[in-house]
């Protein structure tokens, strides 16, 4: 299949959740696509990433025909805890919004999508190298790449850049074609997966003098935990004992709640940052997911934004092939309204919960006052909850 001159309607660069879901939604509407992914299938299926789905995201995955295992194995949560000054305070998401969240790992979403795509006979190519885009302002565009030792050429009506925050598609846009808005945070998260049964039934976000920590889970047997650390943190300096010591110290509350230790089966450091590309389109190229915007993970929005972009893009492409191209022109504005709301929420959650070495004691008191307000004011808790479940993210 890698010979020169192949044609498809939509060329999709990147086989993460965004690229695979777009391919699946287009397929269900009879639109042909090819997915070009740099990594191996095993790498895509094993990469440990996010894990919280808004109800709207679950609906999109169900509509795409990949909801079956998600419904069976996803953990439905009706609240989250905020822990500060030694006490846990529950934000009752479902009581406040009528909605719940589903904890289901991103790599499980990816596995379900790859299986669905391959079962349908889709053209999904892994281990593709040197992807280059040409003719973004021409009547048709071209993607050149290398696959299985041979040069490939794909002629496309449209190209979807779904290749994450370090992909090739954004780089194909000429200087001045889009604007990037970015803000870096002086924080990173050290994340671990532990073979330990969770001791809490909901997520715990902790603000502590030693730094932020997050208690999450993947299944009744696996706990997912994060610790704020420096962006240049050396993982080698973190023994298992040091990681657990910090997690105990930052997460455990005065009510006697204790975390359970287990074998650490995966560990990584992820820097926190925010960026947005405007507009999310240049000529025949549409950017979706992390290729167009990144949020710090504190609000659990990254995967949900990617799913929302792709739903809007699939609808727009389906309308365009039915003869109405206006939706394609509205794609960027429709997505960006939600993106900026999520950027604001993620930045606010991050600022409220992390220890910022640049801050003074006054700033730390303000942080605690903000947390007290969220814990004790129904209006403040409701605002957090609506953002968290994604109920209010569209203008
Ligand atoms: N050519 C082909 N594929 C590429 C290239 C390239 N030059 N560069 C990157 N890719 C692939 C990556 O290997 C990855 O599989 O693009 C895919 C992008 O996937 P993600 O990074 O998962 O991005 P996206 O699909 O937008 O999903 C967003 O990822 O980082 C999380 O929090 C984020 O959960 C959110 C989700
Ligand atoms: C996760 O379970 O990986 C997770 C949960 C909530 C977040 C970020 C990550 O805010």
XYZ file of C-alpha atoms and ligand atoms in Angstrom:
441
model
C 0.000 0.000 0.000
C 2.970 2.338 0.228
C 3.513 2.981 -3.458
C 3.452 6.543 -4.777
C 0.350 8.339 -5.916
C -2.312 6.936 -3.600
C -5.410 9.089 -3.040
C -7.640 9.489 -0.015
C -10.263 12.010 1.011
C -8.721 12.910 4.394
C -5.053 12.321 5.223
C -4.644 12.044 8.986
C -1.243 12.604 10.565
C -0.985 10.986 14.010
C -2.656 7.907 15.430
C -3.356 9.103 18.975
C -6.928 9.446 20.237
C -7.592 12.461 17.971
C -6.409 10.921 14.683
C -7.917 7.499 15.260
C -11.281 8.845 16.412
C -11.492 11.178 13.406
C -10.776 8.278 11.073
C -13.457 6.191 12.796
C -16.136 8.934 12.720
C -15.427 9.677 9.037
C -15.567 5.976 8.171
C -19.021 5.692 9.748
C -20.156 8.488 7.420
C -18.629 6.820 4.363
C -15.585 9.105 4.119
C -12.225 7.520 3.374
C -9.054 8.358 5.302
C -5.503 7.121 5.829
C -3.811 7.408 9.238
C -0.012 7.899 9.291
C 1.487 7.261 12.738
C 5.148 7.595 13.623
C 5.243 5.155 16.560
C 4.637 1.399 16.590
C 1.200 0.023 17.407
C 2.552 -1.417 20.674
C 3.972 1.967 21.662
C 0.644 3.733 20.980
C -1.260 1.127 22.967
C 1.078 1.179 25.958
C 1.772 4.910 26.333
C 0.405 5.889 29.766
C -1.423 9.224 29.575
C -4.657 10.797 30.857
C -7.646 8.961 32.251
C -10.726 11.129 32.888
C -13.589 11.332 30.366
C -16.345 13.943 30.487
C -19.846 12.588 29.764
C -19.787 14.376 26.393
C -16.605 12.490 25.470
C -18.172 9.167 26.451
C -21.127 9.990 24.169
C -18.814 10.675 21.219
C -16.916 7.411 21.768
C -20.217 5.518 21.990
C -21.448 7.170 18.785
C -18.177 6.110 17.152
C -18.929 2.471 18.036
C -16.143 2.128 20.623
C -18.194 2.424 23.810
C -18.666 -1.225 24.688
C -15.547 -1.912 26.831
C -15.587 1.654 28.130
C -19.111 1.098 29.497
C -18.083 -2.240 31.020
C -14.700 -1.315 32.520
C -14.839 2.476 32.966
C -15.141 3.615 36.581
C -18.014 6.108 36.962
C -17.273 8.761 39.612
C -19.760 11.217 41.100
C -17.306 13.497 42.904
C -13.700 14.483 43.509
C -11.911 15.436 46.723
C -9.806 18.518 47.323
C -7.334 18.054 50.181
C -5.682 21.037 51.874
C -4.602 21.975 55.407
C -4.903 18.300 56.364
C -8.608 17.900 55.479
C -10.461 16.438 52.490
C -13.460 18.283 51.033
C -15.718 16.559 48.516
C -16.915 18.358 45.386
C -20.134 16.496 44.621
C -19.964 16.656 40.816
C -23.232 14.834 40.156
C -25.250 16.676 42.835
C -23.917 19.986 41.492
C -24.231 19.328 37.753
C -26.343 16.200 37.189
C -23.340 14.633 35.445
C -20.556 12.208 36.313
C -17.072 11.457 34.948
C -15.669 8.143 33.744
C -12.146 7.040 34.641
C -10.815 5.015 31.692
C -7.189 5.187 30.568
C -6.334 7.002 27.342
C -4.354 4.006 26.103
C -7.485 1.863 26.488
C -9.363 4.380 24.289
C -6.504 4.069 21.792
C -6.602 0.237 21.901
C -10.376 0.235 21.302
C -10.018 2.658 18.381
C -7.141 0.782 16.724
C -9.088 -2.469 16.958
C -12.229 -0.858 15.512
C -10.279 0.722 12.660
C -8.379 -2.430 11.749
C -11.536 -4.589 12.033
C -13.138 -2.261 9.466
C -10.175 -2.774 7.125
C -8.876 0.761 7.560
C -5.525 1.973 6.253
C -3.683 2.780 9.496
C 0.099 2.776 9.064
C 2.420 2.627 12.048
C 6.146 3.419 12.082
C 5.818 6.031 9.353
C 8.828 8.370 9.068
C 9.642 11.806 7.614
C 6.091 13.057 7.144
C 6.066 16.226 5.002
C 3.054 18.208 3.815
C 2.882 20.123 0.531
C 0.300 22.254 -1.248
C -1.738 23.439 1.715
C -3.149 26.277 -0.365
C -3.641 24.215 -3.547
C -6.877 22.487 -4.688
C -5.482 19.225 -3.277
C -2.627 18.612 -0.844
C 0.096 16.017 -0.689
C 1.661 14.128 2.202
C 5.077 12.585 1.557
C 6.500 10.059 3.993
C 8.585 6.909 4.330
C 7.052 3.610 5.355
C 8.562 0.124 5.491
C 11.680 1.355 3.709
C 9.839 2.933 0.753
C 8.814 6.492 -0.135
C 5.063 7.112 -0.048
C 2.882 9.881 -1.494
C -0.703 10.502 -0.469
C -2.932 12.959 -2.356
C -5.681 14.315 -0.076
C -8.656 16.660 -0.289
C -8.002 17.649 3.328
C -5.304 16.987 5.929
C -5.932 16.573 9.657
C -2.913 17.389 11.824
C -3.502 15.141 14.839
C 0.162 14.587 15.633
C 0.320 15.986 19.159
C 2.308 18.850 20.588
C 5.602 17.897 18.896
C 4.231 16.831 15.513
C 5.134 17.703 11.935
C 1.899 19.257 10.712
C 2.130 22.525 12.616
C 5.661 22.991 11.315
C 4.306 22.876 7.727
C 2.422 26.147 8.238
C 4.407 29.091 6.821
C 5.646 31.771 9.226
C 2.825 34.154 10.105
C 0.134 31.688 9.012
C -1.041 31.124 12.589
C -0.379 32.718 15.977
C 0.783 30.779 19.009
C -0.216 31.863 22.518
C 1.828 30.123 25.193
C 2.513 30.198 28.890
C 5.000 27.973 30.637
C 4.620 26.847 34.261
C 7.650 26.151 36.457
C 6.160 22.765 37.394
C 6.152 19.168 36.208
C 4.415 16.014 37.413
C 6.185 12.830 38.341
C 3.562 10.174 37.566
C 3.550 6.531 38.619
C 1.321 3.531 38.060
C 1.296 1.225 41.087
C 0.048 -2.346 41.389
C -2.030 -1.463 44.431
C -5.783 -1.566 45.024
C -7.049 2.030 45.432
C -8.027 2.995 48.983
C -10.304 5.848 47.834
C -13.214 5.540 45.436
C -12.733 9.037 43.937
C -9.797 11.220 42.849
C -7.996 13.324 45.460
C -6.338 16.608 44.413
C -4.007 17.741 47.218
C -2.470 21.144 47.851
C 0.430 20.727 50.298
C 3.362 22.826 51.498
C 5.666 20.239 49.878
C 3.831 20.586 46.563
C 0.776 19.279 44.725
C -0.145 15.592 44.593
C -2.957 13.726 42.833
C -4.471 10.376 43.704
C -6.154 8.626 40.786
C -6.766 5.089 39.640
C -7.080 2.875 36.601
C -8.886 -0.238 37.847
C -9.762 -1.992 41.122
C -6.143 -3.250 41.144
C -4.137 -0.265 39.845
C -3.536 3.158 41.412
C -2.287 6.178 39.407
C -0.455 8.835 41.403
C 1.270 12.131 40.628
C 3.637 14.442 42.512
C 4.557 18.005 41.602
C 8.279 18.185 40.815
C 10.681 20.443 38.900
C 10.516 20.419 35.061
C 14.177 19.294 34.924
C 13.655 16.635 37.589
C 15.993 13.655 37.335
C 13.885 10.499 37.715
C 17.012 8.635 38.845
C 17.018 10.775 41.991
C 13.612 9.363 42.967
C 13.878 5.968 44.638
C 10.626 4.092 45.227
C 10.929 4.903 48.936
C 11.285 8.641 48.237
C 8.262 8.636 45.910
C 6.064 6.864 48.473
C 7.321 9.069 51.288
C 6.284 12.200 49.354
C 2.940 10.708 48.363
C 2.137 9.744 51.971
C 3.186 13.173 53.207
C 1.254 15.199 50.633
C -1.913 13.157 50.208
C -2.869 11.665 53.550
C -5.430 13.577 55.572
C -6.221 14.011 59.268
C -9.324 11.788 58.943
C -7.033 8.729 58.909
C -7.179 8.047 55.152
C -4.028 6.247 54.012
C -2.738 5.354 50.553
C -1.630 1.788 49.796
C 1.816 1.122 48.342
C 2.484 -1.385 45.570
C 5.080 -2.230 42.954
C 5.724 0.803 40.714
C 5.105 -0.503 37.192
C 5.628 2.763 35.257
C 7.092 6.194 36.017
C 7.638 9.384 34.023
C 8.056 13.155 34.349
C 5.721 15.448 32.368
C 6.317 19.229 32.241
C 3.231 21.417 32.581
C 2.521 24.044 29.935
C -0.263 25.849 28.124
C -0.454 26.787 24.479
C -3.052 27.551 21.833
C -2.667 27.935 18.054
C -5.039 30.372 16.327
C -6.692 29.679 14.006
C -6.707 25.880 14.110
C -6.674 25.814 10.311
C -4.320 26.811 7.528
C -5.624 26.202 4.007
C -6.385 22.472 3.647
C -4.832 21.610 7.031
C -6.951 21.344 10.182
C -5.175 20.975 13.530
C -6.920 18.923 16.233
C -6.091 17.847 19.786
C -2.635 18.441 21.266
C -1.345 19.611 17.859
C -3.492 22.732 18.314
C -3.496 23.262 22.081
C -2.047 21.938 25.306
C -3.378 22.413 28.841
C -1.703 21.570 32.143
C -3.275 18.270 33.235
C -4.695 19.578 36.537
C -8.194 20.001 35.093
C -8.150 16.678 33.185
C -9.119 18.518 29.976
C -6.511 17.457 27.345
C -8.122 14.258 26.105
C -11.617 15.757 26.313
C -10.625 18.760 24.208
C -9.097 16.446 21.609
C -12.340 14.456 21.422
C -14.407 17.634 21.109
C -12.223 19.024 18.288
C -12.542 15.784 16.382
C -16.304 15.634 16.761
C -16.583 19.181 15.365
C -14.113 18.433 12.552
C -15.856 15.196 11.569
C -19.226 16.976 11.444
C -17.733 19.774 9.333
C -16.082 17.394 6.855
C -19.278 15.339 6.575
C -21.236 18.554 5.844
C -18.611 19.642 3.292
C -18.814 16.330 1.399
C -22.598 16.755 1.431
C -22.100 20.102 -0.338
C -21.979 22.622 2.529
C -18.450 23.907 3.221
C -19.505 26.583 5.727
C -18.938 24.304 8.740
C -15.279 23.930 7.749
C -14.908 27.698 7.910
C -16.419 27.665 11.401
C -14.302 24.757 12.684
C -11.592 26.823 14.353
C -13.911 29.313 16.058
C -16.213 26.542 17.331
C -13.291 24.680 18.888
C -11.449 27.703 20.232
C -14.417 28.874 22.306
C -14.156 25.647 24.302
C -10.362 25.539 24.216
C -9.977 28.929 25.887
C -12.539 28.050 28.584
C -10.571 24.887 29.292
C -7.257 26.774 29.245
C -8.652 29.169 31.839
C -9.964 26.367 34.044
C -6.753 24.313 33.810
C -4.605 27.345 34.609
C -6.834 28.213 37.592
C -6.805 24.658 39.020
C -3.022 24.569 38.578
C -2.472 27.921 40.306
C -4.789 26.968 43.190
C -3.116 23.628 43.902
C 0.625 23.915 43.130
C 3.437 25.276 45.249
C 5.058 28.113 43.342
C 8.539 28.892 44.666
C 8.225 32.424 43.243
C 5.217 33.097 45.458
C 5.348 34.787 48.855
C 3.434 33.973 52.037
C 0.661 36.373 50.981
C 0.182 34.363 47.800
C 0.005 31.112 49.746
C -2.717 32.584 52.012
C -4.686 33.618 48.930
C -4.375 30.057 47.593
C -5.830 28.650 50.821
C -8.604 31.255 50.814
C -9.509 30.208 47.258
C -9.646 26.559 48.325
C -11.790 27.427 51.367
C -14.210 29.230 49.064
C -14.498 26.256 46.721
C -14.934 23.881 49.674
C -17.595 25.966 51.436
C -19.431 28.018 48.818
C -21.909 26.081 46.711
C -21.576 28.638 43.904
C -17.780 28.267 43.803
C -17.987 24.461 43.990
C -20.559 24.459 41.214
C -18.320 26.507 38.953
C -15.462 24.032 39.473
C -17.814 21.077 38.957
C -19.348 22.452 35.738
C -15.896 22.975 34.280
C -14.672 19.586 35.448
C -17.529 17.646 33.857
C -17.393 19.903 30.780
C -20.956 21.160 31.218
C -20.204 24.834 30.691
C -17.250 24.832 28.334
C -19.009 26.094 25.249
C -19.863 29.764 25.101
N 4.319 11.842 12.074
C 3.366 10.929 12.401
N 2.857 10.794 13.652
C 3.319 11.614 14.599
C 4.309 12.597 14.336
C 4.803 12.704 13.024
N 5.735 13.598 12.691
N 4.549 13.264 15.485
C 3.771 12.733 16.441
N 3.014 11.725 15.914
C 2.030 10.880 16.596
C 2.448 10.470 18.010
O 3.290 9.314 17.984
C 1.100 10.185 18.653
O 0.699 8.846 18.515
O 0.839 11.614 16.783
C 0.125 11.084 17.883
C -0.403 12.216 18.731
O -1.160 11.681 19.782
P -1.332 12.415 21.188
O -0.054 13.061 21.601
O -1.954 11.442 22.117
O -2.329 13.638 20.862
P -3.899 13.644 20.599
O -4.332 12.502 19.763
O -4.187 15.042 20.193
O -4.530 13.382 22.020
C -4.495 14.341 23.045
O -2.970 13.313 24.526
O -1.238 14.367 25.665
C -2.511 13.842 25.751
O -3.503 15.187 27.411
C -3.444 14.904 26.059
O -5.017 13.363 26.537
C -4.660 14.306 25.564
C -4.316 13.625 24.333
C -5.173 10.501 35.592
O -5.867 9.630 36.170
O -4.202 10.195 34.889
C -5.502 11.935 35.810
C -6.632 12.266 36.515
C -6.943 13.601 36.707
C -6.120 14.580 36.210
C -4.993 14.249 35.479
C -4.676 12.915 35.283
O -6.417 15.890 36.433
